[in-house]
CSV table of C-alpha atoms in Angstrom, one decimal:
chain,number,residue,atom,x,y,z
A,10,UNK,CA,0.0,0.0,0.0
A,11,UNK,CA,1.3,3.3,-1.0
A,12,UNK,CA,1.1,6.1,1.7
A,13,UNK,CA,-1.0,8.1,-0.3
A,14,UNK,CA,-3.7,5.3,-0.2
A,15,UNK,CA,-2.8,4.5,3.7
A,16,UNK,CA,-3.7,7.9,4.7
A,17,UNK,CA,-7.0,8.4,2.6
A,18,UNK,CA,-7.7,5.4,4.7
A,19,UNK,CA,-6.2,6.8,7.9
A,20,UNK,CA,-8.3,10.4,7.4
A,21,UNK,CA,-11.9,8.0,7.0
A,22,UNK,CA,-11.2,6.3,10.2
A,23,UNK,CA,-13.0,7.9,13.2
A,24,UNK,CA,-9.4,7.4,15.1
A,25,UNK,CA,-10.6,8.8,18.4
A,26,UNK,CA,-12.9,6.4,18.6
A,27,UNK,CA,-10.8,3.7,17.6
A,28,UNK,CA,-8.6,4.7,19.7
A,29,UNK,CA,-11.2,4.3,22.4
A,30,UNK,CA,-12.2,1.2,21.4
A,31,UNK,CA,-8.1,-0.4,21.1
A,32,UNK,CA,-7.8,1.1,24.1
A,33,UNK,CA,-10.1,-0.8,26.1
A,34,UNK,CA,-9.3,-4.0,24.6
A,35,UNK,CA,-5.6,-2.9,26.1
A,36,UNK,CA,-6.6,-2.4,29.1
A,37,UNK,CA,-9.3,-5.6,29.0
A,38,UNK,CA,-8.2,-7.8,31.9
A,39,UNK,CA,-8.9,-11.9,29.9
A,40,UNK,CA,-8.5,-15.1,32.0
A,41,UNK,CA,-5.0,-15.8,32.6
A,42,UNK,CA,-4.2,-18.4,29.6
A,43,UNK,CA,-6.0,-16.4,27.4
A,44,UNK,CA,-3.8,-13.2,28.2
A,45,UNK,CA,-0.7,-15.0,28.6
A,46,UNK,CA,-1.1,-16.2,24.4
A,47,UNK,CA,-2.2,-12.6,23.6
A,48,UNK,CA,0.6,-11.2,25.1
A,49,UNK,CA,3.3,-13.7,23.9
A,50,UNK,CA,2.2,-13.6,20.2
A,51,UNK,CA,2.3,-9.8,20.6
A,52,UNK,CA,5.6,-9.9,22.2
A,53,UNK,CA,7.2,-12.7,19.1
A,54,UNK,CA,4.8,-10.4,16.4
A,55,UNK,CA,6.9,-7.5,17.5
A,56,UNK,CA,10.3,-8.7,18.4
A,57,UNK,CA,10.3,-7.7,21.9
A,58,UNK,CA,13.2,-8.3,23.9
A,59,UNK,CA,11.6,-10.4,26.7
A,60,UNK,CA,15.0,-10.9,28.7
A,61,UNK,CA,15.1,-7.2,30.1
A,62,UNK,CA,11.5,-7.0,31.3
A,63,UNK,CA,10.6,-6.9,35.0
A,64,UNK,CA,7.9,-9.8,34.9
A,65,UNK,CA,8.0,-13.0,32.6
A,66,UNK,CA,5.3,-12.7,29.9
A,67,UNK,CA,2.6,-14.5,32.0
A,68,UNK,CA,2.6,-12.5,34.6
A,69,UNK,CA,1.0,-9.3,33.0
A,70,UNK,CA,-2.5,-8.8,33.6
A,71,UNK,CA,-3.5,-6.8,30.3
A,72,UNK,CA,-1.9,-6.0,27.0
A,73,UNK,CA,-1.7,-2.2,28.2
A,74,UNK,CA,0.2,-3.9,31.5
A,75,UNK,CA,2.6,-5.3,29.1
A,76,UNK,CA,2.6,-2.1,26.8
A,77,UNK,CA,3.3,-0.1,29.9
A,78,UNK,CA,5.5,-2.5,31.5
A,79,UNK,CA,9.3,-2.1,33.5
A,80,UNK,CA,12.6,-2.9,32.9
A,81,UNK,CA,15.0,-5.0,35.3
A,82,UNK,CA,17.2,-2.7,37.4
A,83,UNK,CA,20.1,-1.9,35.3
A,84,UNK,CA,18.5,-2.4,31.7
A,85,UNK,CA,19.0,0.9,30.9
A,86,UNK,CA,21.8,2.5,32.2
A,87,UNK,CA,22.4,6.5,32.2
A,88,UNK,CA,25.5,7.7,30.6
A,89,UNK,CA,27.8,8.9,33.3
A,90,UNK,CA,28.7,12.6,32.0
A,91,UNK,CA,27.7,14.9,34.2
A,92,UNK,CA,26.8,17.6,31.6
A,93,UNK,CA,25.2,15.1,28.9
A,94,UNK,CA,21.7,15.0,27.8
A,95,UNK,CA,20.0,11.7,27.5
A,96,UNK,CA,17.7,10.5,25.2
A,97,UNK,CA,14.6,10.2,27.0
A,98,UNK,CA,13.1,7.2,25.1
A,99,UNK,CA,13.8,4.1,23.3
A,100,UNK,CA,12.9,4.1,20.1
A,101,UNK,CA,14.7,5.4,16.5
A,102,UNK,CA,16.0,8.6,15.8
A,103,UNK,CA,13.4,10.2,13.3
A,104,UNK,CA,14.8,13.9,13.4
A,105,UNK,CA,17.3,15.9,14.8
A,106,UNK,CA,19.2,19.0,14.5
A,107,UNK,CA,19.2,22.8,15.0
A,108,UNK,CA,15.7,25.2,14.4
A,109,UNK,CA,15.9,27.9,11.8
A,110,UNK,CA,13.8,30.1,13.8
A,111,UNK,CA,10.9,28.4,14.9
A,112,UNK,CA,10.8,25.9,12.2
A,113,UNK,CA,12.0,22.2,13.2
A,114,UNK,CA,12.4,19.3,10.4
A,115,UNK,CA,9.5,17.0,10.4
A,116,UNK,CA,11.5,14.5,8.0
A,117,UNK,CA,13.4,15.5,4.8
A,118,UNK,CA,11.4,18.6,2.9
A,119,UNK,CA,9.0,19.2,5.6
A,120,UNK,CA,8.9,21.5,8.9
A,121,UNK,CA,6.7,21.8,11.9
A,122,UNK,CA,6.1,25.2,14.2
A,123,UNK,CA,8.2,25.2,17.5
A,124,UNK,CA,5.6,27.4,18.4
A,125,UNK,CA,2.6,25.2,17.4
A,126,UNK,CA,4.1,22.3,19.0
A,127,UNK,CA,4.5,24.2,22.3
A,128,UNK,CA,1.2,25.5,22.2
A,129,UNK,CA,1.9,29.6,21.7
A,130,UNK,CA,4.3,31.7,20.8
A,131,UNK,CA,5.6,32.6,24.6
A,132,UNK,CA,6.4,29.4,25.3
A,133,UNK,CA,8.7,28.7,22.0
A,134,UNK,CA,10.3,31.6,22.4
A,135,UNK,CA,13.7,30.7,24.6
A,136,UNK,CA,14.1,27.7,21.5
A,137,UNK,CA,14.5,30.0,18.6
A,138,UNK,CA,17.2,28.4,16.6
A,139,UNK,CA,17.2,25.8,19.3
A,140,UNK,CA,18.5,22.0,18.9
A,141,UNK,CA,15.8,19.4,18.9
A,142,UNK,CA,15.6,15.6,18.5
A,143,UNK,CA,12.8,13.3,18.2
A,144,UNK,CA,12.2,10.1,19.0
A,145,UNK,CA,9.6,7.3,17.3
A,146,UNK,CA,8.7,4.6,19.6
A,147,UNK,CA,7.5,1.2,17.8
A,148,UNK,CA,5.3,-1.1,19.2
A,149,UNK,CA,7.9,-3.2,20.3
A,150,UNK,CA,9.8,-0.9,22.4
A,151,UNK,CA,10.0,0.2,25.4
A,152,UNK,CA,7.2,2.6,26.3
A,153,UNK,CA,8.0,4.9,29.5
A,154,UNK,CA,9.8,8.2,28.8
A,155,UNK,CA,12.3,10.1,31.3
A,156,UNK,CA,13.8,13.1,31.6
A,157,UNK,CA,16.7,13.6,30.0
A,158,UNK,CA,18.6,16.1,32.3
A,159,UNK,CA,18.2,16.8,36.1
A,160,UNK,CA,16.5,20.1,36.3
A,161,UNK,CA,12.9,21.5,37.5
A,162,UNK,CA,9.5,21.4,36.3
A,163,UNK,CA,8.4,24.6,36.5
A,164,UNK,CA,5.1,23.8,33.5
A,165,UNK,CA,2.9,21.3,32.1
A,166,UNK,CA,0.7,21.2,29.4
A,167,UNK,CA,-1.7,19.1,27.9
A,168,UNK,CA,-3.1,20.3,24.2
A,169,UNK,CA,-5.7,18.4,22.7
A,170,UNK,CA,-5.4,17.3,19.2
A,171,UNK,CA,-5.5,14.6,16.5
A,172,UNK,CA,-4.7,11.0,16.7
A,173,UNK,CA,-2.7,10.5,13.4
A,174,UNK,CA,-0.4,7.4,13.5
A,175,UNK,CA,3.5,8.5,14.2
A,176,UNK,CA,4.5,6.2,11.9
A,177,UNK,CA,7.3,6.7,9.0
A,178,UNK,CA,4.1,7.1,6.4
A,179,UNK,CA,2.4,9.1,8.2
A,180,UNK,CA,5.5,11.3,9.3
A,181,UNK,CA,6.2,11.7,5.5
A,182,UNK,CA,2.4,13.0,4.5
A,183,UNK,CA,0.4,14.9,7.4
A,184,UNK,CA,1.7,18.6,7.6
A,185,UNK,CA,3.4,19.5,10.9
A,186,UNK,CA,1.9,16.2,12.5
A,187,UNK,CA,3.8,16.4,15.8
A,188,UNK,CA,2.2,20.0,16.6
A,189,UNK,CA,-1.2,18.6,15.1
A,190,UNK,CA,-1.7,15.5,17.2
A,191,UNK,CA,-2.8,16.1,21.1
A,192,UNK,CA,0.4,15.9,23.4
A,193,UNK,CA,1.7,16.7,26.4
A,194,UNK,CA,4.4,19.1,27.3
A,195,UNK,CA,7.2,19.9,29.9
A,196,UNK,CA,9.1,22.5,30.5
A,197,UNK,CA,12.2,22.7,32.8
A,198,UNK,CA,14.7,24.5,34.1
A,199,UNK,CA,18.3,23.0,33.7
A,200,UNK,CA,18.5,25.9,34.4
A,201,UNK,CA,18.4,26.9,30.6
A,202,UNK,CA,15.0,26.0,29.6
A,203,UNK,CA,14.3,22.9,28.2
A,204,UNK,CA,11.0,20.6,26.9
A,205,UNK,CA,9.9,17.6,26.6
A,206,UNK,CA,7.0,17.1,24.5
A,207,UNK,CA,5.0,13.2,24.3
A,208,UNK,CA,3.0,13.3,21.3
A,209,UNK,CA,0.1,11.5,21.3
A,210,UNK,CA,-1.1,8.8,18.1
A,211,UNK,CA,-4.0,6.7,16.9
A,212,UNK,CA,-4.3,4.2,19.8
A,213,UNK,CA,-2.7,6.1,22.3
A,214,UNK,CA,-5.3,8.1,23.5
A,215,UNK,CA,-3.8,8.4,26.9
A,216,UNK,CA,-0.8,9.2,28.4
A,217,UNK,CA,0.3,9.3,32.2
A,218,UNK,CA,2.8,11.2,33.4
A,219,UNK,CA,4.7,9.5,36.5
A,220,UNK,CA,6.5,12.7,38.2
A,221,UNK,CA,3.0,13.9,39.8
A,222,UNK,CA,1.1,12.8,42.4
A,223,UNK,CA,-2.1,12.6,40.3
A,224,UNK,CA,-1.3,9.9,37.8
A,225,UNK,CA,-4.8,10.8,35.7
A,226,UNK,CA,-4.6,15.1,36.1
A,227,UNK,CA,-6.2,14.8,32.2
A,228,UNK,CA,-9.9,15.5,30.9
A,229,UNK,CA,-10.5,13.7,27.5
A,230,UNK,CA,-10.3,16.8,24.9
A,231,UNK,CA,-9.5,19.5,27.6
A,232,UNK,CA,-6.6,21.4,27.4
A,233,UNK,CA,-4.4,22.2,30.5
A,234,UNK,CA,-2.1,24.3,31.4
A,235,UNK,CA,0.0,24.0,34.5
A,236,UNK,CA,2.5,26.4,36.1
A,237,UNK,CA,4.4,24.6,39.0
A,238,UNK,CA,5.3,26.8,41.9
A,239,UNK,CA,7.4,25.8,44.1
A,240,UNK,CA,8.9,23.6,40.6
A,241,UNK,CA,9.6,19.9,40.6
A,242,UNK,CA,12.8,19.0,41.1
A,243,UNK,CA,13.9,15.7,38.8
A,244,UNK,CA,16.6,13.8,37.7
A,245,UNK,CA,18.4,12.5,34.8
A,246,UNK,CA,16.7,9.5,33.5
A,247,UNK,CA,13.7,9.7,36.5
A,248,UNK,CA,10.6,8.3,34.7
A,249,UNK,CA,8.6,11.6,32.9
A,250,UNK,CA,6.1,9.2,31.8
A,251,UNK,CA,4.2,6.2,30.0
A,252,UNK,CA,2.7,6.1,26.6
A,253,UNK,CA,-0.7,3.6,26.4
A,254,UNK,CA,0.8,2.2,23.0
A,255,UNK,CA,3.9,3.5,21.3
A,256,UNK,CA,4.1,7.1,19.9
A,257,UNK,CA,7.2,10.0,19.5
A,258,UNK,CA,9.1,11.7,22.1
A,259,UNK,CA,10.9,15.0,21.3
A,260,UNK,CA,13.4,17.6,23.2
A,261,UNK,CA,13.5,20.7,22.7
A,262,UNK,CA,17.0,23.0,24.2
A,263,UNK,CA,17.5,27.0,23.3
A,264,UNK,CA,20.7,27.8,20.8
A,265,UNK,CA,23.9,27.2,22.1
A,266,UNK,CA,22.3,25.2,25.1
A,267,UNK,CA,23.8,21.7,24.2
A,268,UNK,CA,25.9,20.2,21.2
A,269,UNK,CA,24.5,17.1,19.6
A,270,UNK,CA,26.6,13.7,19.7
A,271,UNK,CA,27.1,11.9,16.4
A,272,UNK,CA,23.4,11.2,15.4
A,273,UNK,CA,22.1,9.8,12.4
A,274,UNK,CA,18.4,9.6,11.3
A,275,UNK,CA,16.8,6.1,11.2
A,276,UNK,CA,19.3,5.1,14.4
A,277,UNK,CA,18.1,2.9,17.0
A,278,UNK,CA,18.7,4.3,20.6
A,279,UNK,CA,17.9,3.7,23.8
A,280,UNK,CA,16.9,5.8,26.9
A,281,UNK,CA,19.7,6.8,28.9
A,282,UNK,CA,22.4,6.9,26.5
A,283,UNK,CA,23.5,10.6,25.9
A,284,UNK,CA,22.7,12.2,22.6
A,285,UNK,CA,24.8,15.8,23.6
A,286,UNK,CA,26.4,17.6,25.9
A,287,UNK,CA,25.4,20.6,27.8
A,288,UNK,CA,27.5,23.7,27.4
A,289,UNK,CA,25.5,26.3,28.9
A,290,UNK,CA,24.1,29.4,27.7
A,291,UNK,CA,25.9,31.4,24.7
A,292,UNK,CA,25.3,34.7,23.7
């Protein structure tokens, strides 16, 4: 199928309701044989790496308990550098580089709004010609995000929005798709600003983030906007959050703020091993 044909498809399909619907099938808890096949043919389906998880394959009690599931201590270790940034996710590298102005490459000939993707103008504006980097979670990776420098949370946001897939077809034809699907952004403090931004897709109606005390602070389709006072304080690699399927991480850092390491689009990474190195504000 051509991806001008998937996403005719894609646009018919009533995705927030599918999303609804896939969701509670996720979260459906079957009797215990029944749910361990469902999740083991998932898990071979998809090529998950079944040694590094927390709890053998029959002992999750719904698909979205698997999606959502933990890592054995150590799995992912955080690269030692005191001044690097991590990448928050697992996942592959599906962009990265420096803003021209507020304009950030969705993939080769296309751009998204900084701006748009933050949700207004004020918000984007300590990241003009800032670095960015995203990061496209597959179905059979890992699906918590963390933070990938200690700082504060001084802002969260949650901005309702579409449900496209985040998938390399649908990356290629839907017009600044990360700042048109609903997701959920963080600023920080590092202290040079710095966001993290979980972008929602087509089955993963829901995210929860894991550094509040509310796990579930969200209203389907309402936005919210959150200042922090006193802030958060978090650390490098602490768990920001959990996507209910897999979806696209991306961070966000002003100009001169950090240099990136030797990226390349389309490479595999994993959460906790650095992707640059802070250098602190330049003028």
């Amino acid at each position: 199928m051509n991806d001008q044909l998937y996403m005719n498809l894609i646009r018919l399909l009533p995705k927030g309701l599918f999303s609804d619907i896939l969701g509670s099938f996720a979260r459906a808890n079957l009797p215990p044989t029944a749910q361990a096949y469902v999740v083991r043919r998932f898990a071979r389906a998809f090529g998950v790496n079944t040694a590094e998880m927390e709890r053998p394959l029959d002992r999750y009690t719904s698909l979205d308990d698997f999606f959502t599931r933990k890592l054995v201590p150590g799995a992912r270790p955080l690269d030692a550098t005191a001044q690097s940034l991590v990448s928050p996710a697992d996942g592959q590298i599906g962009a990265f580089g420096q803003a021209k102005g507020f304009a950030a490459h969705q993939i080769k000939g296309k751009t998204y709004s900084v701006e748009k993707l933050l949700g207004d103008s004020v918000s984007a504006r300590p990241f003009a010609d800032g670095r960015y980097l995203t990061v496209y979670l597959s179905p059979k990776d890992y699906h918590r995000v963390h933070f990938p420098v200690a700082g504060t949370v001084t802002r969260y946001k949650l901005i309702p929005g579409q449900l496209f897939p985040v998938n390399p077809p649908s990356v290629r034809q839907v017009p600044e798709l990360f700042a048109v699907n609903e997701r959920f952004v963080v600023f920080m403090e590092t202290p040079e600003p710095v966001a993290v931004v979980m972008v929602a897709a087509v089955g993963v109606g829901s995210i929860s983030p894991s550094f509040l005390d509310d796990p579930h602070p969200f209203h389907k389709g309402v936005a919210l906007d959150k200042l922090v006072q006193p802030g958060i304080p978090v650390e490098k690699g602490q768990e920001l959050g959990m996507f209910h399927l897999g979806s696209t991480a991306v961070v966000i850092t002003p100009k001169g703020y950090n240099r990136w390491n030797d990226l390349a689009f389309g490479q595999e990474i994993r959460m906790g091993e650095a992707i640059g190195l802070r250098e602190g504000k330049k003028e």
